[in-house]
Amino acid sequence: MSNDTHQHIDSVGTYVLVFLGLICLTVATTAVAFVDLGDYSVVAALGIACCKMLLVALFFMHVRHSTRLTRLVVLGGLLWFAILLLLTLGDVLTRGWVGVPGR
Amino acid sequence: MASDTHVPAHQETLALREQFDTAAQQKDASTFGMWIFLITEVMFFGGLFLAYTVYRHLYPDVFDVASSSLNVYIGAANTVVLLCSSLTMVLAVRASQLGQKQMIVLFLVLTLMLGFVFLGVKGYEWTVKFQEHHVPGMGFHLEGLTPDNAVTQGHAQLFFSLYFAMTGLHAFHMVIGAGLLMYLIFEARKGRYSAEYNTPVDLIGLYWHFVDIIWIFLFPLLYLIDRHLGR
Amino acid sequence: MITTAVHEREHYLNESYGIKSWLLTKDHKRIALLYLFTITFFFFLGGAFATMIRIELLTPTGNFVSNDTYNKLFTMHGVAMIFFFLIPSIPATLGNFFLPMMIGARDLAFPRINLLSWYLLVIGGLFALFAMLAGGVDTGWTFYTPYSTTYSNSWVIATAIGIFVAGFSSILTGLNFIVTVHRMRAPGMTWSRLPLFVWSNYATALIQVLGTPVLAVTIILLFCERVFHIGIFDPALGGDPVLFQHLFWFYSHPAVYIMVLPAMGVISELVSVFSRKPVFGYHVVAYASIAIAVLGFLVWGHHLFVATQSVYAGLVFSFLSYFVAVPSAVKVFNWTATLYKGSISFATPMLYAFGFIGLFTIGGLTGLFLAALGFDVHVTDTYFVVAHFHYIMVGGTIMAYMGGLHYWWPKMTGRMYPEGWAKLSALIVFLGFNLTFFPQFILGYMGMPRRYHVYPDEFRVLHVLSTAGASVLAVGYLLPMIYFIWSLKYGALAPANPWGATGLEWKTPSPPPLHNFDETPIVTHEVYDYSTVIGEEIQVG
C-alpha cells in the first residue's frame, strides 16, 4: 500500500541529466522566441513548457514511480484547469458570432 | 483504546500519530494529502492563467510590447536559478532516502540560497518596473505602443496587473517555501530525517517543485511574447 | 438494549474537561461540536437578516429600511447563510463526527488540520461579523464588479477577507475527507460497503478541493482592484467584468452542490433506516454523487445567460445544465424505490426526509425551467430564482440537516430528543417553508425582481403570505434549539442503536468513546444489511 520512492531511488546521474534537459529546454524556448513562427510561437512556447513540466513532475516529483491514484490526482488537477479555461474561452472567443436583433 | 501498534520509545523519529495504524499508512496518507493540496494550487493559479489567456487573446499587440519591456535575459537566468534549486531539492530528498544526514542539510541549504537568489532578482526586476512607471495605477505609462492612447495604455495596465499578480503570488509561495526549507534545515541538523522517516523532506520537495513548475509557465507567458519583433 | 448511564462510563465528552480541552482538541467529534456551535450562530444571524427583509417586504414602499440598508440586508443574509452556515454545515458537523466512525477509523487522517479548519471558519466569520457590525456590505453575496471593486462604499474588503479565510477552511476539510476515505478505511470496508453518506461527503470534498481555490484567487483579484486599483475587471482599462462572473461562478455553482450533496447523503441514510431496506440501486446512487460533483463544474455559465455571455456559450451551458439534473433525479427515483414495500416509520428524521424529497424535487425541476434560455430571460433576477434556490437550500439542505441532527443526536449526546415536540416542529417547518417560498415562484413569474424592496401594489398579498410563512418557519427552527438544549439534561438516555440502524457508528455506545472503537472493526457484512440488527430494540416514535 506504500506509495513509493524508497523502493526506487533514482541516481544522481538521472537527476543531473533531467536537469540538463531542463536547461536545454529553457535555452530553446528563449531562442525560439526570437524566431518568427507567427501563431505557432505560442504553441512552441507552451509545448516546451509542458515538456519541462513533465520532466519535473515525472522525475523530480517521482510521478513516474508513483501510484495510479497519484497520477489520477495530477491528471484531475490539469483537467479541471482545462475545464475552467476552455469553457470560459468558449464564451470569450464566440462573442459577437450571433448578432443581437436591432444592433 | 489506544492505537493498535506499539511505538517503541527510541523510534521517536517515526512520530506515528495515533490515528494511523502503520508508518507506511501515515506516509502514504501524508503524501496523498500533499498532492491534493498541490492540485488546489493548480486551480488557485489557474484563475490567473485564465485571466491572462483572455486578455492576451483580446489585446495581443499591447501584450507584445508590454512583454518586451521585461528583461528576457534576467528572466531566463532566474529560470535557470530556480531549476538549479529544483535539482538541489531533489538531491536533498534523495539524501534523506539514503539517510545521508549531512548531505540533506547541504542540499537544503543550497536550495534555500538559490531560492533567495531568485527572490532577490525578482525584487530587482520589480524595482525596475517601479522606476519605469510600469506599475498599474497613477503615473503608469508604457512606451512603444502603436497607437498610443488612453485605451491602449489601459490594456497595457492589464498586462502589468497580471504580471504583478502572477509573479507576486508566485514569489509569495516561494517565501513560504523558504520558510518551510528553514524549518527542514533546522530539523535536519538535529538528525531528524533518515531512510525510515523522511516524509517532510519529501513533501516540501513536492511543494518546491510545484512552485518551480508554475514559474516554468510564467516565464514564457510573461517574457517571451513575440520577441522576434525585436522591440 | 445497551443503555449505559452516561456519568459512569468514559466517553469523548467527559474524558477531559476545561476550555483548553475543547479549543485544543484533536478529536473529530469535539471539533464537530465546535462547528455545530459556530454554524448555528451564523444560521440565526442569517435568519435575523431574513427576518428584517421579510418585515420590509410586508409593505410595497420602502418604509422600514432605506435602499442602502436593504441592499446590505440581503447581502449579509446571503453571505452569512451560504459561506458560514450552509457550506460548512453537514460536512463539518455530521461529516466530521460520523465519517471516521462510518469507515471504522479512530479519527480523520489529519486531526490537527481539522482543528485548523474550524479556527479558519471562526476567523473568517469574525471578519464577516466585523463587516456586518461596522456598517455592512451591500454588493449582493455575488460581489459583481465593477460595483464591488469601484463604486460600493461598504465593507467589501473585510467581508471578502472573511470569505477568503473561510474558503481555506472548506478546502482543508475536503482534503482531509478525501485522504481519510482513501486511506483510513477499516479492514473489510471496501468502497462498495461505504454508507452513502460517506460517498456524498467524498464527492462534496472533491468539489471543495477543486472549486474553492478559484474563489480564493478571485477574491484576491477583487482585493487588488479595490485596494491597489490594479484592475483586471475594470472596463475603463479594457477589463471584462464578465470575467469576474466566470471566475466567481466557476466556484459558486459547484458550491451549491457542496451544499446539497451531503444533504442527499443524509437522506440516503434516513430513507434506508426508516424503511428498513437497503437503498435501492446503491451503486447507482454512489456514482450519481460523483457524477453530480463532476457535472456540477460544467454548468456555471447558466448564471451568465443575460450577462453578455455569448449565445453559443449559453447554448452549451444550457445543454449541460439539463445533464446535471439527471443524477439528482436518479437519486430521487432510487429513494422512492427504496420506500416501496419498505417498513416505513414516521419518526422525526423520516418526516424531514419526506420533506426533502418533495421540496428538493420542486426546487430541482424549477432549476430546469431556469436552464432553458428562453424562459430564463424572463425570470432571471426575479423571485422565481429566489424561490428556486430556497427550495433547494432550505427545503432541501436545511431539512436534511435537521433530519440528520435528529437522527444522530442520540449518538452524539447520549440523549433522545422529545419526539412529540420534534414531530410538531418538523410539521411547522414544512408548512412555514411552503407558505414562505411558494408565493415567491408566483411573484417571480409575475415579474417581481429580486433584491428590490419597493414593488407594485399588486404583489403585496403574495409578499404578506411569504412573510407570514417566514414567521411560522422561524418558530419551527426555534423549537428544536430549545428542545435540543433541554434534552441535554432531561432527555431520555439513548441506547447504542435507538433506530436499529446498520452502520459502524451504531455499534459504539452513545456517546462514543474517545477513540470510537476499542478495537479496529473488521467489516464482514454488506452495507444496509438489516439482518445484522434484528432484535435490537428500536426507539422509534
mmCIF file with all atom_site columns, C-alpha atoms in Angstrom, chain A residues 1-6 8-12 15-16 19 22-23 26 29-30 32-38 41-42 45-46 48-50 52-53 56-57 59-63 66-67 69-70 73-74 76-78 80-81 84-86 88-89 92-93, chain B residues 22 24-25 27-28 31-32 35-36 38-39 42-43 45-47 49-50 53-54 56-58 72-73 76 79-80 83-87 90-91 93-94 97-98 195 198 202 205-207 209-210 212-213 216-217 219-221 224-229:
data_model
loop_
_atom_site.group_PDB
_atom_site.id
_atom_site.type_symbol
_atom_site.label_atom_id
_atom_site.label_alt_id
_atom_site.label_comp_id
_atom_site.label_asym_id
_atom_site.label_entity_id
_atom_site.label_seq_id
_atom_site.pdbx_PDB_ins_code
_atom_site.Cartn_x
_atom_site.Cartn_y
_atom_site.Cartn_z
_atom_site.occupancy
_atom_site.B_iso_or_equiv
_atom_site.pdbx_formal_charge
_atom_site.auth_seq_id
_atom_site.auth_comp_id
_atom_site.auth_asym_id
_atom_site.auth_atom_id
_atom_site.pdbx_PDB_model_num
ATOM 1   C CA . MET A 1 1   ? 0.000   0.000  0.000   1.00 0.00 ? 1   MET A CA 1
ATOM 2   C CA . SER A 1 2   ? 3.027   2.246  0.346   1.00 0.00 ? 2   SER A CA 1
ATOM 3   C CA . ASN A 1 3   ? 3.468   4.587  -2.489  1.00 0.00 ? 3   ASN A CA 1
ATOM 4   C CA . ASP A 1 4   ? 6.891   4.666  -3.462  1.00 0.00 ? 4   ASP A CA 1
ATOM 5   C CA . THR A 1 5   ? 10.168  6.144  -3.751  1.00 0.00 ? 5   THR A CA 1
ATOM 6   C CA . HIS A 1 6   ? 12.142  4.397  -1.101  1.00 0.00 ? 6   HIS A CA 1
ATOM 7   C CA . HIS A 1 8   ? 13.067  3.370  -6.347  1.00 0.00 ? 8   HIS A CA 1
ATOM 8   C CA . ILE A 1 9   ? 15.832  5.742  -5.521  1.00 0.00 ? 9   ILE A CA 1
ATOM 9   C CA . ASP A 1 10  ? 16.969  7.402  -8.703  1.00 0.00 ? 10  ASP A CA 1
ATOM 10  C CA . SER A 1 11  ? 20.656  8.002  -9.192  1.00 0.00 ? 11  SER A CA 1
ATOM 11  C CA . VAL A 1 12  ? 22.301  11.376 -9.041  1.00 0.00 ? 12  VAL A CA 1
ATOM 12  C CA . TYR A 1 15  ? 18.636  13.820 -11.819 1.00 0.00 ? 15  TYR A CA 1
ATOM 13  C CA . VAL A 1 16  ? 21.551  15.687 -13.383 1.00 0.00 ? 16  VAL A CA 1
ATOM 14  C CA . PHE A 1 19  ? 18.347  18.970 -15.001 1.00 0.00 ? 19  PHE A CA 1
ATOM 15  C CA . LEU A 1 22  ? 15.545  21.357 -18.417 1.00 0.00 ? 22  LEU A CA 1
ATOM 16  C CA . ILE A 1 23  ? 18.339  23.859 -19.017 1.00 0.00 ? 23  ILE A CA 1
ATOM 17  C CA . THR A 1 26  ? 14.967  26.808 -21.254 1.00 0.00 ? 26  THR A CA 1
ATOM 18  C CA . THR A 1 29  ? 12.347  28.343 -25.538 1.00 0.00 ? 29  THR A CA 1
ATOM 19  C CA . THR A 1 30  ? 14.209  31.631 -25.140 1.00 0.00 ? 30  THR A CA 1
ATOM 20  C CA . VAL A 1 32  ? 12.726  30.178 -30.302 1.00 0.00 ? 32  VAL A CA 1
ATOM 21  C CA . ALA A 1 33  ? 11.004  33.302 -29.047 1.00 0.00 ? 33  ALA A CA 1
ATOM 22  C CA . PHE A 1 34  ? 13.293  35.337 -31.289 1.00 0.00 ? 34  PHE A CA 1
ATOM 23  C CA . VAL A 1 35  ? 12.195  33.394 -34.351 1.00 0.00 ? 35  VAL A CA 1
ATOM 24  C CA . ASP A 1 36  ? 9.084   34.415 -36.229 1.00 0.00 ? 36  ASP A CA 1
ATOM 25  C CA . LEU A 1 37  ? 6.723   31.465 -36.068 1.00 0.00 ? 37  LEU A CA 1
ATOM 26  C CA . GLY A 1 38  ? 3.565   33.510 -36.362 1.00 0.00 ? 38  GLY A CA 1
ATOM 27  C CA . SER A 1 41  ? 5.061   30.879 -31.313 1.00 0.00 ? 41  SER A CA 1
ATOM 28  C CA . VAL A 1 42  ? 2.575   30.315 -28.553 1.00 0.00 ? 42  VAL A CA 1
ATOM 29  C CA . ALA A 1 45  ? 6.388   28.116 -26.032 1.00 0.00 ? 45  ALA A CA 1
ATOM 30  C CA . LEU A 1 46  ? 3.641   26.172 -24.314 1.00 0.00 ? 46  LEU A CA 1
ATOM 31  C CA . ILE A 1 48  ? 8.295   23.389 -24.432 1.00 0.00 ? 48  ILE A CA 1
ATOM 32  C CA . ALA A 1 49  ? 6.877   24.472 -21.082 1.00 0.00 ? 49  ALA A CA 1
ATOM 33  C CA . CYS A 1 50  ? 4.779   21.301 -20.970 1.00 0.00 ? 50  CYS A CA 1
ATOM 34  C CA . LYS A 1 52  ? 9.678   20.905 -18.812 1.00 0.00 ? 52  LYS A CA 1
ATOM 35  C CA . MET A 1 53  ? 6.685   20.365 -16.552 1.00 0.00 ? 53  MET A CA 1
ATOM 36  C CA . VAL A 1 56  ? 9.979   17.993 -13.286 1.00 0.00 ? 56  VAL A CA 1
ATOM 37  C CA . ALA A 1 57  ? 6.848   16.054 -12.433 1.00 0.00 ? 57  ALA A CA 1
ATOM 38  C CA . PHE A 1 59  ? 11.500  12.722 -12.308 1.00 0.00 ? 59  PHE A CA 1
ATOM 39  C CA . PHE A 1 60  ? 11.849  15.351 -9.607  1.00 0.00 ? 60  PHE A CA 1
ATOM 40  C CA . MET A 1 61  ? 8.397   14.759 -8.155  1.00 0.00 ? 61  MET A CA 1
ATOM 41  C CA . HIS A 1 62  ? 8.689   10.997 -8.677  1.00 0.00 ? 62  HIS A CA 1
ATOM 42  C CA . VAL A 1 63  ? 5.400   10.712 -10.514 1.00 0.00 ? 63  VAL A CA 1
ATOM 43  C CA . SER A 1 66  ? 4.022   6.792  -8.046  1.00 0.00 ? 66  SER A CA 1
ATOM 44  C CA . THR A 1 67  ? 0.703   5.027  -7.665  1.00 0.00 ? 67  THR A CA 1
ATOM 45  C CA . LEU A 1 69  ? -4.042  7.276  -7.569  1.00 0.00 ? 69  LEU A CA 1
ATOM 46  C CA . THR A 1 70  ? -1.342  9.965  -7.540  1.00 0.00 ? 70  THR A CA 1
ATOM 47  C CA . VAL A 1 73  ? -4.899  13.244 -8.942  1.00 0.00 ? 73  VAL A CA 1
ATOM 48  C CA . VAL A 1 74  ? -2.367  15.021 -11.166 1.00 0.00 ? 74  VAL A CA 1
ATOM 49  C CA . GLY A 1 76  ? -7.544  15.523 -12.479 1.00 0.00 ? 76  GLY A CA 1
ATOM 50  C CA . GLY A 1 77  ? -5.972  18.803 -11.484 1.00 0.00 ? 77  GLY A CA 1
ATOM 51  C CA . LEU A 1 78  ? -4.835  19.529 -15.020 1.00 0.00 ? 78  LEU A CA 1
ATOM 52  C CA . TRP A 1 80  ? -10.038 20.812 -14.036 1.00 0.00 ? 80  TRP A CA 1
ATOM 53  C CA . PHE A 1 81  ? -7.860  23.726 -15.018 1.00 0.00 ? 81  PHE A CA 1
ATOM 54  C CA . LEU A 1 84  ? -12.038 26.405 -16.373 1.00 0.00 ? 84  LEU A CA 1
ATOM 55  C CA . LEU A 1 85  ? -10.019 27.621 -19.327 1.00 0.00 ? 85  LEU A CA 1
ATOM 56  C CA . LEU A 1 86  ? -11.914 26.007 -22.188 1.00 0.00 ? 86  LEU A CA 1
ATOM 57  C CA . THR A 1 88  ? -14.604 30.370 -20.342 1.00 0.00 ? 88  THR A CA 1
ATOM 58  C CA . LEU A 1 89  ? -12.803 30.759 -23.644 1.00 0.00 ? 89  LEU A CA 1
ATOM 59  C CA . VAL A 1 92  ? -14.898 34.903 -24.834 1.00 0.00 ? 92  VAL A CA 1
ATOM 60  C CA . LEU A 1 93  ? -13.984 33.579 -28.268 1.00 0.00 ? 93  LEU A CA 1
ATOM 61  C CA . THR B 2 22  ? 1.355   1.895  10.477  1.00 0.00 ? 22  THR B CA 1
ATOM 62  C CA . ALA B 2 24  ? 3.548   3.273  5.838   1.00 0.00 ? 24  ALA B CA 1
ATOM 63  C CA . GLN B 2 25  ? -0.090  4.279  6.085   1.00 0.00 ? 25  GLN B CA 1
ATOM 64  C CA . LYS B 2 27  ? 3.450   8.332  4.889   1.00 0.00 ? 27  LYS B CA 1
ATOM 65  C CA . ASP B 2 28  ? 1.004   7.313  2.204   1.00 0.00 ? 28  ASP B CA 1
ATOM 66  C CA . THR B 2 31  ? 1.902   12.219 0.515   1.00 0.00 ? 31  THR B CA 1
ATOM 67  C CA . PHE B 2 32  ? -1.575  11.859 -0.914  1.00 0.00 ? 32  PHE B CA 1
ATOM 68  C CA . TRP B 2 35  ? -0.708  16.003 -3.856  1.00 0.00 ? 35  TRP B CA 1
ATOM 69  C CA . ILE B 2 36  ? -4.307  17.056 -3.274  1.00 0.00 ? 36  ILE B CA 1
ATOM 70  C CA . LEU B 2 38  ? -0.969  20.830 -4.979  1.00 0.00 ? 38  LEU B CA 1
ATOM 71  C CA . ILE B 2 39  ? -3.956  20.475 -7.233  1.00 0.00 ? 39  ILE B CA 1
ATOM 72  C CA . VAL B 2 42  ? -3.204  24.400 -9.707  1.00 0.00 ? 42  VAL B CA 1
ATOM 73  C CA . MET B 2 43  ? -6.751  25.734 -9.542  1.00 0.00 ? 43  MET B CA 1
ATOM 74  C CA . PHE B 2 45  ? -3.060  29.846 -10.053 1.00 0.00 ? 45  PHE B CA 1
ATOM 75  C CA . GLY B 2 46  ? -5.409  28.643 -12.762 1.00 0.00 ? 46  GLY B CA 1
ATOM 76  C CA . GLY B 2 47  ? -7.698  31.611 -12.281 1.00 0.00 ? 47  GLY B CA 1
ATOM 77  C CA . PHE B 2 49  ? -3.740  31.925 -16.079 1.00 0.00 ? 49  PHE B CA 1
ATOM 78  C CA . LEU B 2 50  ? -7.319  32.183 -17.311 1.00 0.00 ? 50  LEU B CA 1
ATOM 79  C CA . THR B 2 53  ? -5.310  33.958 -21.614 1.00 0.00 ? 53  THR B CA 1
ATOM 80  C CA . VAL B 2 54  ? -8.418  36.058 -22.044 1.00 0.00 ? 54  VAL B CA 1
ATOM 81  C CA . ARG B 2 56  ? -3.734  38.193 -24.283 1.00 0.00 ? 56  ARG B CA 1
ATOM 82  C CA . HIS B 2 57  ? -6.330  36.981 -26.772 1.00 0.00 ? 57  HIS B CA 1
ATOM 83  C CA . LEU B 2 58  ? -8.120  40.315 -26.685 1.00 0.00 ? 58  LEU B CA 1
ATOM 84  C CA . VAL B 2 72  ? 14.383  38.381 -21.098 1.00 0.00 ? 72  VAL B CA 1
ATOM 85  C CA . TYR B 2 73  ? 17.947  37.548 -20.071 1.00 0.00 ? 73  TYR B CA 1
ATOM 86  C CA . ALA B 2 76  ? 15.896  33.302 -18.317 1.00 0.00 ? 76  ALA B CA 1
ATOM 87  C CA . THR B 2 79  ? 14.535  30.405 -14.548 1.00 0.00 ? 79  THR B CA 1
ATOM 88  C CA . VAL B 2 80  ? 17.883  28.616 -14.531 1.00 0.00 ? 80  VAL B CA 1
ATOM 89  C CA . LEU B 2 83  ? 15.778  24.881 -11.983 1.00 0.00 ? 83  LEU B CA 1
ATOM 90  C CA . CYS B 2 84  ? 19.072  24.557 -10.108 1.00 0.00 ? 84  CYS B CA 1
ATOM 91  C CA . SER B 2 85  ? 17.164  24.822 -6.853  1.00 0.00 ? 85  SER B CA 1
ATOM 92  C CA . SER B 2 86  ? 14.873  22.020 -8.023  1.00 0.00 ? 86  SER B CA 1
ATOM 93  C CA . LEU B 2 87  ? 17.921  19.869 -8.654  1.00 0.00 ? 87  LEU B CA 1
ATOM 94  C CA . VAL B 2 90  ? 15.537  16.531 -5.263  1.00 0.00 ? 90  VAL B CA 1
ATOM 95  C CA . LEU B 2 91  ? 19.101  15.700 -4.255  1.00 0.00 ? 91  LEU B CA 1
ATOM 96  C CA . VAL B 2 93  ? 15.193  14.262 -0.895  1.00 0.00 ? 93  VAL B CA 1
ATOM 97  C CA . ARG B 2 94  ? 17.469  11.574 -2.288  1.00 0.00 ? 94  ARG B CA 1
ATOM 98  C CA . GLN B 2 97  ? 16.073  8.488  1.405   1.00 0.00 ? 97  GLN B CA 1
ATOM 99  C CA . LEU B 2 98  ? 19.635  7.243  1.808   1.00 0.00 ? 98  LEU B CA 1
ATOM 100 C CA . ALA B 2 195 ? 15.684  6.434  5.482   1.00 0.00 ? 195 ALA B CA 1
ATOM 101 C CA . ASN B 2 198 ? 11.873  11.489 5.581   1.00 0.00 ? 198 ASN B CA 1
ATOM 102 C CA . ASP B 2 202 ? 9.641   14.565 0.502   1.00 0.00 ? 202 ASP B CA 1
ATOM 103 C CA . GLY B 2 205 ? 10.180  18.846 -2.055  1.00 0.00 ? 205 GLY B CA 1
ATOM 104 C CA . LEU B 2 206 ? 6.924   18.277 -3.893  1.00 0.00 ? 206 LEU B CA 1
ATOM 105 C CA . TYR B 2 207 ? 5.805   21.758 -2.941  1.00 0.00 ? 207 TYR B CA 1
ATOM 106 C CA . HIS B 2 209 ? 8.916   21.551 -7.456  1.00 0.00 ? 209 HIS B CA 1
ATOM 107 C CA . PHE B 2 210 ? 5.359   22.634 -7.949  1.00 0.00 ? 210 PHE B CA 1
ATOM 108 C CA . ASP B 2 212 ? 9.072   25.706 -9.963  1.00 0.00 ? 212 ASP B CA 1
ATOM 109 C CA . ILE B 2 213 ? 6.541   24.357 -12.473 1.00 0.00 ? 213 ILE B CA 1
ATOM 110 C CA . ILE B 2 216 ? 8.174   27.277 -15.941 1.00 0.00 ? 216 ILE B CA 1
ATOM 111 C CA . PHE B 2 217 ? 4.911   28.536 -17.379 1.00 0.00 ? 217 PHE B CA 1
ATOM 112 C CA . PHE B 2 219 ? 8.463   32.694 -17.889 1.00 0.00 ? 219 PHE B CA 1
ATOM 113 C CA . PRO B 2 220 ? 7.375   32.103 -21.498 1.00 0.00 ? 220 PRO B CA 1
ATOM 114 C CA . LEU B 2 221 ? 3.936   33.600 -20.976 1.00 0.00 ? 221 LEU B CA 1
ATOM 115 C CA . LEU B 2 224 ? 8.607   35.611 -24.397 1.00 0.00 ? 224 LEU B CA 1
ATOM 116 C CA . ILE B 2 225 ? 5.699   37.089 -26.307 1.00 0.00 ? 225 ILE B CA 1
ATOM 117 C CA . ASP B 2 226 ? 6.799   37.718 -29.870 1.00 0.00 ? 226 ASP B CA 1
ATOM 118 C CA . ARG B 2 227 ? 10.410  38.580 -29.094 1.00 0.00 ? 227 ARG B CA 1
ATOM 119 C CA . HIS B 2 228 ? 11.221  38.217 -32.778 1.00 0.00 ? 228 HIS B CA 1
ATOM 120 C CA . LEU B 2 229 ? 9.638   41.563 -33.380 1.00 0.00 ? 229 LEU B CA 1
#
